[in-house]
mmCIF file of C-alpha atoms in Angstrom:
data_model
loop_
_atom_site.group_PDB
_atom_site.id
_atom_site.type_symbol
_atom_site.label_atom_id
_atom_site.label_comp_id
_atom_site.label_asym_id
_atom_site.label_seq_id
_atom_site.Cartn_x
_atom_site.Cartn_y
_atom_site.Cartn_z
ATOM 1 C CA MET A 1 79.652 129.431 -97.978
ATOM 2 C CA THR A 2 82.757 129.790 -95.841
ATOM 3 C CA THR A 3 83.510 132.429 -93.225
ATOM 4 C CA ASN A 4 86.814 134.317 -93.112
ATOM 5 C CA TRP A 5 88.113 134.272 -89.745
ATOM 6 C CA THR A 6 89.695 137.734 -89.992
ATOM 7 C CA VAL A 7 86.122 139.026 -90.476
ATOM 8 C CA GLN A 8 84.523 137.103 -87.609
ATOM 9 C CA ALA A 9 87.407 137.381 -85.107
ATOM 10 C CA ARG A 10 86.315 140.848 -84.063
ATOM 11 C CA TYR A 11 83.400 139.268 -82.157
ATOM 12 C CA VAL A 12 85.540 136.905 -80.090
ATOM 13 C CA ASP A 13 86.284 137.550 -76.512
ATOM 14 C CA PRO A 14 89.490 139.763 -76.573
ATOM 15 C CA GLU A 15 91.374 137.666 -73.934
ATOM 16 C CA LEU A 16 90.679 134.490 -75.969
ATOM 17 C CA ALA A 17 91.737 136.178 -79.209
ATOM 18 C CA ALA A 18 95.007 137.001 -77.543
ATOM 19 C CA MET A 19 95.597 133.537 -76.023
ATOM 20 C CA GLN A 20 94.792 131.533 -79.064
ATOM 21 C CA VAL A 21 97.698 133.057 -81.062
ATOM 22 C CA LEU A 22 99.921 131.191 -78.588
ATOM 23 C CA SER A 23 98.366 127.761 -79.353
ATOM 24 C CA PRO A 24 99.105 126.304 -82.807
ATOM 25 C CA ARG A 25 96.212 124.668 -84.533
ATOM 26 C CA ILE A 26 96.487 120.821 -84.686
ATOM 27 C CA THR A 27 95.394 119.597 -88.086
ATOM 28 C CA LEU A 28 95.269 115.994 -89.469
ATOM 29 C CA ASN A 29 97.155 116.461 -92.718
ATOM 30 C CA ASP A 30 100.088 114.660 -91.201
ATOM 31 C CA LEU A 31 98.974 112.344 -88.395
ATOM 32 C CA ALA A 32 102.340 111.715 -87.011
ATOM 33 C CA ALA A 33 103.050 115.452 -86.745
ATOM 34 C CA ALA A 34 99.615 116.077 -85.211
ATOM 35 C CA ARG A 35 100.285 113.514 -82.430
ATOM 36 C CA GLU A 36 103.684 114.956 -81.674
ATOM 37 C CA LEU A 37 102.325 118.462 -81.582
ATOM 38 C CA GLU A 38 99.524 117.560 -79.277
ATOM 39 C CA GLN A 39 101.786 115.750 -76.865
ATOM 40 C CA LEU A 40 104.146 118.822 -76.802
ATOM 41 C CA LEU A 41 101.437 121.302 -76.230
ATOM 42 C CA ALA A 42 99.676 119.260 -73.442
ATOM 43 C CA THR A 43 102.962 118.535 -71.757
ATOM 44 C CA GLN A 44 104.135 122.211 -71.872
ATOM 45 C CA ALA A 45 100.712 123.372 -70.360
ATOM 46 C CA THR A 46 100.601 120.727 -67.542
ATOM 47 C CA ARG A 47 100.689 122.283 -64.088
ATOM 48 C CA SER A 48 101.535 120.829 -60.672
ATOM 49 C CA ALA A 49 98.812 119.304 -58.542
ATOM 50 C CA ASP A 50 99.936 119.581 -54.942
ATOM 51 C CA ASP A 51 96.369 119.369 -53.712
ATOM 52 C CA VAL A 52 95.307 116.425 -55.892
ATOM 53 C CA ASP A 53 96.425 112.843 -55.555
ATOM 54 C CA ILE A 54 97.086 111.239 -58.860
ATOM 55 C CA GLN A 55 97.389 107.497 -59.391
ATOM 56 C CA GLU A 56 98.027 105.342 -62.388
ATOM 57 C CA LEU A 57 95.589 102.397 -62.747
ATOM 58 C CA SER A 58 95.481 99.329 -64.963
ATOM 59 C CA GLY A 59 92.410 97.351 -65.972
ATOM 60 C CA VAL A 60 91.772 94.645 -68.462
ATOM 61 C CA ARG A 61 89.959 95.078 -71.800
ATOM 62 C CA ARG A 62 87.390 92.577 -73.021
ATOM 63 C CA ASP A 63 90.166 91.136 -75.264
ATOM 64 C CA GLY A 64 92.461 90.600 -72.315
ATOM 65 C CA THR A 65 94.903 93.476 -73.137
ATOM 66 C CA THR A 66 95.798 96.146 -70.540
ATOM 67 C CA LEU A 67 93.673 99.239 -70.242
ATOM 68 C CA ARG A 68 95.478 102.178 -68.761
ATOM 69 C CA MET A 69 93.541 104.802 -66.722
ATOM 70 C CA ARG A 70 94.437 107.654 -64.353
ATOM 71 C CA LEU A 71 92.744 108.476 -61.170
ATOM 72 C CA TYR A 72 92.559 112.065 -59.711
ATOM 73 C CA ARG A 73 91.265 112.524 -56.102
ATOM 74 C CA PRO A 74 91.266 115.646 -53.792
ATOM 75 C CA ALA A 75 94.047 115.451 -51.348
ATOM 76 C CA ARG A 76 91.713 114.739 -48.463
ATOM 77 C CA TRP A 77 89.696 112.109 -50.320
ATOM 78 C CA HIS A 78 90.215 109.415 -47.684
ATOM 79 C CA ARG A 79 87.845 111.180 -45.332
ATOM 80 C CA SER A 80 84.851 110.222 -47.323
ATOM 81 C CA THR A 81 83.581 108.183 -50.275
ATOM 82 C CA LEU A 82 83.725 110.181 -53.429
ATOM 83 C CA PRO A 83 81.460 110.491 -56.414
ATOM 84 C CA VAL A 84 83.193 109.728 -59.648
ATOM 85 C CA LEU A 85 83.465 111.400 -63.062
ATOM 86 C CA LEU A 86 84.643 109.323 -66.068
ATOM 87 C CA PHE A 87 86.211 111.851 -68.344
ATOM 88 C CA VAL A 88 87.166 111.186 -71.905
ATOM 89 C CA HIS A 89 89.852 113.247 -73.652
ATOM 90 C CA GLY A 90 89.446 114.829 -77.061
ATOM 91 C CA GLY A 91 91.849 114.673 -80.032
ATOM 92 C CA SER A 92 89.730 113.852 -83.077
ATOM 93 C CA PHE A 93 89.650 110.093 -82.110
ATOM 94 C CA VAL A 94 93.422 110.007 -83.333
ATOM 95 C CA THR A 95 95.551 112.001 -80.989
ATOM 96 C CA GLY A 96 95.904 112.391 -77.259
ATOM 97 C CA GLY A 97 96.146 110.110 -74.169
ATOM 98 C CA LEU A 98 96.228 110.326 -70.379
ATOM 99 C CA HIS A 99 98.457 113.395 -70.582
ATOM 100 C CA SER A 100 95.893 115.319 -72.614
ATOM 101 C CA GLU A 101 93.512 116.662 -69.939
ATOM 102 C CA ASP A 102 95.639 116.618 -66.807
ATOM 103 C CA ASN A 103 94.820 120.211 -65.896
ATOM 104 C CA ARG A 104 91.162 119.777 -66.494
ATOM 105 C CA CYS A 105 90.909 116.629 -64.426
ATOM 106 C CA ILE A 106 92.858 118.163 -61.600
ATOM 107 C CA HIS A 107 90.560 121.158 -61.650
ATOM 108 C CA TYR A 108 87.469 118.971 -61.389
ATOM 109 C CA ALA A 109 88.930 116.848 -58.585
ATOM 110 C CA ARG A 110 90.005 119.826 -56.573
ATOM 111 C CA GLU A 111 87.039 122.245 -57.133
ATOM 112 C CA ALA A 112 84.093 119.755 -57.401
ATOM 113 C CA GLN A 113 85.547 117.338 -54.806
ATOM 114 C CA VAL A 114 85.110 114.303 -57.042
ATOM 115 C CA ALA A 115 87.220 111.413 -58.121
ATOM 116 C CA VAL A 116 88.096 111.613 -61.784
ATOM 117 C CA ILE A 117 88.973 108.694 -64.002
ATOM 118 C CA ALA A 118 90.667 109.389 -67.262
ATOM 119 C CA VAL A 119 90.776 106.621 -69.875
ATOM 120 C CA ASP A 120 93.574 105.880 -72.348
ATOM 121 C CA TYR A 121 91.273 104.648 -75.078
ATOM 122 C CA ARG A 122 92.773 103.205 -78.273
ATOM 123 C CA LEU A 123 93.199 105.670 -81.199
ATOM 124 C CA ALA A 124 92.096 105.463 -84.785
ATOM 125 C CA PRO A 125 93.024 104.811 -87.565
ATOM 126 C CA GLU A 126 95.088 101.978 -86.104
ATOM 127 C CA HIS A 127 92.020 101.026 -83.937
ATOM 128 C CA PRO A 128 88.845 102.304 -85.714
ATOM 129 C CA PHE A 129 85.398 102.132 -84.225
ATOM 130 C CA PRO A 130 84.352 100.353 -82.057
ATOM 131 C CA ALA A 131 87.631 100.120 -80.226
ATOM 132 C CA ALA A 132 87.429 103.458 -78.427
ATOM 133 C CA ILE A 133 83.851 103.093 -77.217
ATOM 134 C CA GLU A 134 84.545 99.581 -76.051
ATOM 135 C CA ASP A 135 87.413 100.908 -73.966
ATOM 136 C CA CYS A 136 85.108 103.445 -72.441
ATOM 137 C CA GLN A 137 82.446 100.823 -71.627
ATOM 138 C CA ASP A 138 85.108 98.502 -70.180
ATOM 139 C CA THR A 139 86.494 101.378 -68.036
ATOM 140 C CA LEU A 140 83.096 102.216 -66.653
ATOM 141 C CA ASP A 141 82.434 98.562 -65.816
ATOM 142 C CA TRP A 142 85.879 98.402 -64.098
ATOM 143 C CA VAL A 143 85.274 101.449 -62.109
ATOM 144 C CA VAL A 144 82.030 100.231 -60.742
ATOM 145 C CA ALA A 145 83.508 96.806 -59.887
ATOM 146 C CA HIS A 146 86.393 98.381 -58.024
ATOM 147 C CA ALA A 147 84.573 101.353 -56.513
ATOM 148 C CA ALA A 148 85.078 100.284 -52.962
ATOM 149 C CA THR A 149 88.931 99.912 -53.430
ATOM 150 C CA LEU A 150 88.973 103.392 -55.207
ATOM 151 C CA GLY A 151 87.032 105.085 -52.408
ATOM 152 C CA CYS A 152 84.252 105.819 -54.878
ATOM 153 C CA ASP A 153 80.435 105.745 -54.708
ATOM 154 C CA PRO A 154 79.231 103.549 -57.688
ATOM 155 C CA SER A 155 75.711 105.091 -57.368
ATOM 156 C CA ARG A 156 77.053 108.629 -58.053
ATOM 157 C CA ILE A 157 78.690 108.583 -61.478
ATOM 158 C CA ALA A 158 79.030 111.229 -64.152
ATOM 159 C CA LEU A 159 80.201 110.827 -67.748
ATOM 160 C CA GLY A 160 82.030 113.681 -69.489
ATOM 161 C CA GLY A 161 84.092 114.244 -72.562
ATOM 162 C CA LEU A 162 85.640 116.955 -74.642
ATOM 163 C CA SER A 163 85.212 117.188 -78.487
ATOM 164 C CA ALA A 164 85.685 113.595 -79.742
ATOM 165 C CA GLY A 165 85.660 112.529 -76.098
ATOM 166 C CA GLY A 166 82.238 114.076 -75.994
ATOM 167 C CA CYS A 167 81.123 111.710 -78.690
ATOM 168 C CA LEU A 168 82.492 108.775 -76.682
ATOM 169 C CA ALA A 169 80.819 110.049 -73.486
ATOM 170 C CA ALA A 170 77.473 110.437 -75.288
ATOM 171 C CA ALA A 171 77.844 107.039 -76.826
ATOM 172 C CA THR A 172 78.686 105.488 -73.422
ATOM 173 C CA ALA A 173 75.496 107.085 -72.010
ATOM 174 C CA LEU A 174 73.520 105.563 -74.848
ATOM 175 C CA TRP A 175 75.026 102.187 -73.962
ATOM 176 C CA THR A 176 74.095 102.631 -70.249
ATOM 177 C CA ALA A 177 70.537 103.396 -71.237
ATOM 178 C CA GLU A 178 70.323 99.956 -72.826
ATOM 179 C CA HIS A 179 72.253 98.225 -69.977
ATOM 180 C CA ARG A 180 70.451 99.574 -66.951
ATOM 181 C CA SER A 181 72.897 98.213 -64.358
ATOM 182 C CA ILE A 182 74.659 101.599 -64.412
ATOM 183 C CA SER A 183 72.710 104.890 -64.253
ATOM 184 C CA PRO A 184 74.893 108.069 -64.629
ATOM 185 C CA ALA A 185 73.680 111.039 -62.746
ATOM 186 C CA LEU A 186 75.108 113.490 -65.400
ATOM 187 C CA LEU A 187 76.335 113.617 -68.886
ATOM 188 C CA MET A 188 78.699 116.475 -69.492
ATOM 189 C CA LEU A 189 79.303 117.270 -73.230
ATOM 190 C CA LEU A 190 81.955 119.890 -73.987
ATOM 191 C CA PHE A 191 82.043 121.134 -77.627
ATOM 192 C CA PRO A 192 81.255 117.563 -78.675
ATOM 193 C CA VAL A 193 81.689 115.689 -81.923
ATOM 194 C CA LEU A 194 78.294 114.048 -82.505
ATOM 195 C CA ASP A 195 77.249 113.779 -86.180
ATOM 196 C CA ALA A 196 79.125 111.772 -88.830
ATOM 197 C CA ARG A 197 77.005 113.264 -91.588
ATOM 198 C CA VAL A 198 79.036 116.504 -91.279
ATOM 199 C CA ALA A 199 76.171 118.347 -92.961
ATOM 200 C CA THR A 200 75.546 121.335 -90.654
ATOM 201 C CA VAL A 201 76.246 124.956 -91.639
ATOM 202 C CA SER A 202 78.890 125.519 -88.974
ATOM 203 C CA VAL A 203 80.883 122.276 -89.741
ATOM 204 C CA ASN A 204 81.216 123.463 -93.275
ATOM 205 C CA GLU A 205 81.437 127.198 -92.804
ATOM 206 C CA PHE A 206 84.320 127.573 -90.360
ATOM 207 C CA THR A 207 87.478 126.868 -92.413
ATOM 208 C CA ASP A 208 90.027 128.855 -90.453
ATOM 209 C CA THR A 209 88.743 129.242 -86.865
ATOM 210 C CA PRO A 210 91.061 128.795 -83.834
ATOM 211 C CA VAL A 211 91.819 125.327 -82.552
ATOM 212 C CA LEU A 212 89.481 123.384 -84.824
ATOM 213 C CA ILE A 213 88.578 123.905 -88.542
ATOM 214 C CA SER A 214 86.074 122.182 -90.860
ATOM 215 C CA ASP A 215 88.651 120.080 -92.674
ATOM 216 C CA THR A 216 89.700 118.419 -89.474
ATOM 217 C CA VAL A 217 86.118 117.440 -88.630
ATOM 218 C CA HIS A 218 85.739 115.922 -92.118
ATOM 219 C CA ARG A 219 89.029 114.034 -91.712
ATOM 220 C CA LEU A 220 88.399 112.676 -88.192
ATOM 221 C CA TRP A 221 85.267 110.878 -89.201
ATOM 222 C CA ARG A 222 87.182 109.214 -92.206
ATOM 223 C CA LEU A 223 89.897 108.169 -89.867
ATOM 224 C CA TYR A 224 87.400 106.854 -87.205
ATOM 225 C CA LEU A 225 84.815 105.167 -89.477
ATOM 226 C CA GLY A 226 86.496 104.736 -92.846
ATOM 227 C CA GLU A 227 85.611 106.471 -96.048
ATOM 228 C CA PRO A 228 81.915 107.145 -96.540
ATOM 229 C CA GLY A 229 81.428 104.488 -99.253
ATOM 230 C CA GLN A 230 83.288 101.872 -97.190
ATOM 231 C CA ARG A 231 81.450 102.267 -93.913
ATOM 232 C CA VAL A 232 78.902 99.867 -92.411
ATOM 233 C CA GLU A 233 75.569 101.583 -92.993
ATOM 234 C CA PRO A 234 73.555 102.722 -91.241
ATOM 235 C CA VAL A 235 76.155 104.216 -88.948
ATOM 236 C CA SER A 236 75.744 103.032 -85.312
ATOM 237 C CA PRO A 237 74.596 105.583 -82.773
ATOM 238 C CA LEU A 238 77.598 104.418 -80.654
ATOM 239 C CA ALA A 239 79.725 105.855 -83.294
ATOM 240 C CA SER A 240 77.612 108.832 -84.134
ATOM 241 C CA PRO A 241 75.258 109.658 -81.301
ATOM 242 C CA ALA A 242 73.243 111.991 -83.504
ATOM 243 C CA ALA A 243 72.028 108.949 -85.331
ATOM 244 C CA ALA A 244 70.146 107.686 -82.258
ATOM 245 C CA THR A 245 66.468 107.706 -82.732
ATOM 246 C CA ASP A 246 65.457 107.740 -78.973
ATOM 247 C CA LEU A 247 67.377 109.963 -76.546
ATOM 248 C CA GLY A 248 64.951 109.655 -73.744
ATOM 249 C CA GLY A 249 67.011 107.365 -71.647
ATOM 250 C CA LEU A 250 69.948 109.526 -71.423
ATOM 251 C CA PRO A 251 70.919 111.232 -68.074
ATOM 252 C CA PRO A 252 70.536 114.955 -67.252
ATOM 253 C CA THR A 253 73.021 116.629 -69.556
ATOM 254 C CA LEU A 254 75.242 119.758 -69.500
ATOM 255 C CA MET A 255 75.969 120.851 -73.012
ATOM 256 C CA ILE A 256 78.679 123.498 -73.758
ATOM 257 C CA THR A 257 78.913 125.028 -77.215
ATOM 258 C CA ALA A 258 80.661 128.002 -78.807
ATOM 259 C CA GLN A 259 79.775 130.291 -81.602
ATOM 260 C CA PHE A 260 82.992 129.927 -83.611
ATOM 261 C CA ASP A 261 83.265 126.172 -83.430
ATOM 262 C CA PRO A 262 82.677 123.878 -86.431
ATOM 263 C CA LEU A 263 80.827 121.544 -84.094
ATOM 264 C CA ARG A 264 78.449 124.234 -82.883
ATOM 265 C CA ASP A 265 75.390 123.283 -84.810
ATOM 266 C CA GLU A 266 75.490 119.565 -83.963
ATOM 267 C CA GLY A 267 75.849 120.367 -80.235
ATOM 268 C CA LEU A 268 72.918 122.788 -80.285
ATOM 269 C CA ALA A 269 70.741 120.349 -82.280
ATOM 270 C CA PHE A 270 71.483 117.464 -79.979
ATOM 271 C CA GLY A 271 70.745 119.576 -76.978
ATOM 272 C CA ALA A 272 67.351 120.522 -78.505
ATOM 273 C CA ARG A 273 66.610 116.809 -79.258
ATOM 274 C CA LEU A 274 67.450 115.935 -75.571
ATOM 275 C CA ALA A 275 65.063 118.638 -74.267
ATOM 276 C CA GLU A 276 62.363 117.377 -76.736
ATOM 277 C CA ALA A 277 62.844 113.839 -75.385
ATOM 278 C CA GLY A 278 62.244 114.998 -71.880
ATOM 279 C CA VAL A 279 65.846 114.934 -70.712
ATOM 280 C CA PRO A 280 66.794 117.812 -68.405
ATOM 281 C CA VAL A 281 69.390 119.823 -70.326
ATOM 282 C CA ASP A 282 71.496 122.817 -69.273
ATOM 283 C CA LEU A 283 72.763 124.229 -72.565
ATOM 284 C CA HIS A 284 75.331 126.991 -72.252
ATOM 285 C CA HIS A 285 76.238 128.610 -75.611
ATOM 286 C CA PHE A 286 79.134 131.083 -75.564
ATOM 287 C CA GLY A 287 78.674 133.637 -78.295
ATOM 288 C CA ARG A 288 82.250 134.860 -78.012
ATOM 289 C CA GLY A 289 84.054 131.521 -77.765
ATOM 290 C CA PHE A 290 85.595 129.035 -80.112
ATOM 291 C CA HIS A 291 86.191 125.246 -79.753
ATOM 292 C CA SER A 292 87.589 124.194 -76.382
ATOM 293 C CA PHE A 293 88.219 127.802 -75.280
ATOM 294 C CA ASP A 294 87.883 126.716 -71.570
ATOM 295 C CA SER A 295 91.331 125.132 -71.990
ATOM 296 C CA PHE A 296 92.540 128.762 -71.701
ATOM 297 C CA ASP A 297 91.684 129.010 -68.077
ATOM 298 C CA ALA A 298 93.652 132.166 -67.504
ATOM 299 C CA THR A 299 90.972 134.052 -69.231
ATOM 300 C CA ARG A 300 87.767 135.071 -67.524
ATOM 301 C CA LEU A 301 85.483 133.432 -70.081
ATOM 302 C CA GLY A 302 87.439 130.154 -69.864
ATOM 303 C CA LEU A 303 87.240 130.129 -66.128
ATOM 304 C CA GLU A 304 83.487 131.075 -66.216
ATOM 305 C CA CYS A 305 82.929 128.023 -68.496
ATOM 306 C CA LEU A 306 84.929 125.735 -66.084
ATOM 307 C CA ASP A 307 82.873 127.041 -63.110
ATOM 308 C CA ILE A 308 79.712 126.085 -64.800
ATOM 309 C CA GLN A 309 81.035 122.524 -65.265
ATOM 310 C CA VAL A 310 82.125 122.405 -61.629
ATOM 311 C CA ARG A 311 78.774 123.490 -60.386
ATOM 312 C CA ALA A 312 77.037 121.043 -62.556
ATOM 313 C CA LEU A 313 79.103 118.137 -61.132
ATOM 314 C CA GLN A 314 78.521 119.301 -57.604
ATOM 315 C CA ARG A 315 74.689 119.549 -58.073
ATOM 316 C CA ALA A 316 74.466 116.114 -59.880
ATOM 317 C CA LEU A 317 76.735 114.181 -57.622
ATOM 318 C CA ALA A 318 75.624 115.533 -54.303
ATOM 319 C CA PRO A 319 74.779 112.811 -51.665
#
């Protein structure tokens, strides 16, 4: 069964309903066009950051190539050692870059008083799994190794990600659970991609919702992992975190989901599994929101969602 958005839209927050009309939906029918549109929309939305210092960083991947990162610090960061958030942008594994979440990272740095590291991970299909997750792992290792130079406290680290970035953040947390040298204090999953089986009700029901539709979710997994019959089976939990059999080693988690999001059900299911595994979970489900609605931070509901994230960072990363 599919749900007609014109029927369901009456339940959406009215401010969000008005704002989403101004934001064209990015689909994956034409990858080059999707990348161009994402770049355009992100660039147009980027605001100035007079109260946040932004610095371009370069590390080295395990294969010796350059790994680009961006560091955001509150303007008075030099007065103290900062906790750090490694944040991974969304974009269906195939679009986006350091430009994608400038506003969000600036907001976290300013409001939560944390250092934020954004990673320019390699994109599929040119670089399919495991390239992106390896870039996130290498970034985390680099940040810990260079924490003193960056003015960061390596003992107070959070992982976060939006949409496909949420998948990569969750996979990075699974990796840290096996490699105990790094222990994140928080995992922040925002409308995350988590389950390559694409079998939930919401991922097949929402064919015309704002921002993200069912068809895009089906396509992103094919671009990231290959066609179902051509994938390595079973799919690794580092590719599809829902495939993990044991979630007990994951850090305390903030999970954000929205009613009119194809990814709704896999986020709710993962949150329930975390709770069952004994992981402290704060799950905030927004019954009048859609995928990544907090990007519309001029709306009251969008700002409320961002405030929840800021408070979670402050609590988890307090000295």
